Amino acid sequence: MTTDDGPTGVDPADGSGAPLPREPAAKDPQTPNRDNSNKRERPKTILALMEYAYSEAGRKLSLSRKDIFELSVRPEDEQAEIDTVRQLAGRDTLFAVPPSLLSSLAELGSETLVRGRILDLVVVAFASHKLFEGRIERLTEQRPLEMLTAEEVNREAQRITFSALGLKEESEFSDASRARLRSNAVSALELFRVLRDRWTSRQFIEDMSATVWDAPALPSAYKTAALLATARNTEALSQVSRHFEHVLRNSKRETEKAISQAREQELRAITAEALGKRLAADIEKARAEAAELASKANELELRLSVERSNRVVDKSHHVDDYEALRTQVIRRLSTQSELLGDGLHALRHGSTGVAEEFVDRALTAISREVTRLKELDGGVQ
């Protein structure tokens, strides 16, 4: 016979083997004493188990692990089980039975099929109570953001009215009754999450501490000590203490890690600040150098502009000088060409003296012109 480790009451996260803490169920004064409870016939079917649980009206069920593991799922009983739970749950005004039943299931464990059937019937019990009206789909929802929360159940229990519960008189629903309904409803929801949704003891304790175990701290150390010393379930107190010790250890580690990271970040900030100052000084120096270079560039640009203007003027003068010189050279060469022509004519007619004079005058003029041009070109030979 195989079993599912989930419903044994062991936290699947830490595997400590410690049972989940729960508050002892308050005794219903209208329920008869259980002097002969040990003589009661053990439930053999799930239907009998549900009838037995509701007959106990929220008291701790007197069951053994053997009793649970001998149960079997019978498909032919399914409708009878649902009808019975609906009928019995309708009279469970303070929702006392589901947390008692789920606590036994968590403590003793069960086969997977048996656990599934009991959880399905507990959903029927949830659906039969006004507190959960319109919320059953969210009770069975698997998506975390859509799931019904302990905070919502706690809040709704604090404002539900006696008339909504089907009671005739307001006196039938005292503050103590409301507190018990609130505790039972949240406890049942949290146990249901642990058994069906595999919640850890951390999730269970945190939700219970925020909603049910929410009494303010006592101002007197004497009263606090007396209350803790006389607590009936010291094992439950131990589990809660171990949980918060674990929380404190984790918080200490996270705090030390945060302090270490803060110091590291502070060192980085100091380093970054020093680097920033150096970079700022470098930037300021670069800006000064850039300003100096820009000034020099402006000066050079101005000088270049002046030089360009001068070159334009010089070019204009050179062009004028060139034209004047060209005109002058052409005119002089033309004159000397005429002299040479005359000298050639005189030579042909036998007047060598005249020819020599014309040639000499022409050569003299040409020599002077060549000399002048050389002087204009800087004395180049």
Short mmCIF file of N, CA, C and O in Angstrom, two decimals, residues 34 37 40-43 47-57 60-63 88:
data_model
loop_
_atom_site.label_atom_id
_atom_site.label_comp_id
_atom_site.label_asym_id
_atom_site.label_seq_id
_atom_site.Cartn_x
_atom_site.Cartn_y
_atom_site.Cartn_z
N ARG A 34 -17.51 12.80 26.00
CA ARG A 34 -17.11 11.64 25.23
C ARG A 34 -16.48 10.58 26.15
O ARG A 34 -15.40 10.11 25.90
N SER A 37 -15.86 7.40 24.17
CA SER A 37 -15.37 7.60 22.81
C SER A 37 -14.49 6.46 22.36
O SER A 37 -14.47 6.12 21.19
N ARG A 40 -16.32 3.69 20.66
CA ARG A 40 -17.01 3.95 19.41
C ARG A 40 -16.42 3.08 18.30
O ARG A 40 -15.21 2.87 18.22
N GLU A 41 -17.26 2.63 17.45
CA GLU A 41 -16.81 1.81 16.33
C GLU A 41 -16.01 2.68 15.37
O GLU A 41 -16.41 3.78 15.02
N ARG A 42 -14.88 2.20 14.94
CA ARG A 42 -14.02 2.95 14.05
C ARG A 42 -14.68 3.07 12.67
O ARG A 42 -15.27 2.11 12.18
N PRO A 43 -14.55 4.24 12.04
CA PRO A 43 -15.15 4.39 10.70
C PRO A 43 -14.42 3.51 9.69
O PRO A 43 -13.19 3.49 9.64
N LEU A 47 -17.63 7.74 4.06
CA LEU A 47 -18.92 8.26 4.50
C LEU A 47 -19.02 8.21 6.02
O LEU A 47 -19.45 9.18 6.66
N ALA A 48 -18.60 7.07 6.61
CA ALA A 48 -18.64 6.94 8.07
C ALA A 48 -17.68 7.92 8.73
O ALA A 48 -17.97 8.46 9.80
N LEU A 49 -16.54 8.15 8.10
CA LEU A 49 -15.58 9.11 8.64
C LEU A 49 -16.18 10.50 8.69
O LEU A 49 -16.02 11.22 9.69
N MET A 50 -16.87 10.91 7.62
CA MET A 50 -17.48 12.24 7.60
C MET A 50 -18.57 12.36 8.66
O MET A 50 -18.68 13.39 9.35
N GLU A 51 -19.36 11.32 8.81
CA GLU A 51 -20.42 11.34 9.84
C GLU A 51 -19.80 11.42 11.24
O GLU A 51 -20.28 12.17 12.10
N TYR A 52 -18.71 10.67 11.45
CA TYR A 52 -18.03 10.70 12.74
C TYR A 52 -17.44 12.09 13.01
O TYR A 52 -17.58 12.63 14.12
N ALA A 53 -16.80 12.68 12.00
CA ALA A 53 -16.19 14.00 12.18
C ALA A 53 -17.23 15.04 12.58
O ALA A 53 -17.01 15.85 13.50
N TYR A 54 -18.38 15.02 11.93
CA TYR A 54 -19.41 16.01 12.25
C TYR A 54 -20.08 15.70 13.59
O TYR A 54 -20.59 16.62 14.25
N SER A 55 -20.08 14.43 14.01
CA SER A 55 -20.65 14.12 15.33
C SER A 55 -19.77 14.66 16.45
O SER A 55 -20.26 14.91 17.56
N GLU A 56 -18.49 14.86 16.16
CA GLU A 56 -17.56 15.39 17.16
C GLU A 56 -17.59 16.91 17.24
O GLU A 56 -16.97 17.50 18.12
N ALA A 57 -18.25 17.54 16.28
CA ALA A 57 -18.50 19.00 16.33
C ALA A 57 -17.24 19.84 16.51
O ALA A 57 -17.26 20.86 17.19
N LYS A 60 -11.03 17.24 18.54
CA LYS A 60 -9.98 16.43 17.92
C LYS A 60 -10.51 15.01 17.72
O LYS A 60 -11.05 14.40 18.65
N LEU A 61 -10.32 14.48 16.53
CA LEU A 61 -10.84 13.17 16.21
C LEU A 61 -9.95 12.08 16.81
O LEU A 61 -8.72 12.15 16.73
N SER A 62 -10.60 11.08 17.42
CA SER A 62 -9.86 9.98 18.03
C SER A 62 -9.64 8.90 16.96
O SER A 62 -10.39 7.93 16.86
N LEU A 63 -8.63 9.11 16.15
CA LEU A 63 -8.32 8.20 15.06
C LEU A 63 -6.86 7.79 15.12
O LEU A 63 -6.02 8.53 15.65
N LEU A 88 -24.85 17.87 6.74
CA LEU A 88 -24.20 18.08 8.03
C LEU A 88 -23.50 19.43 8.10
O LEU A 88 -23.53 20.12 9.12
#
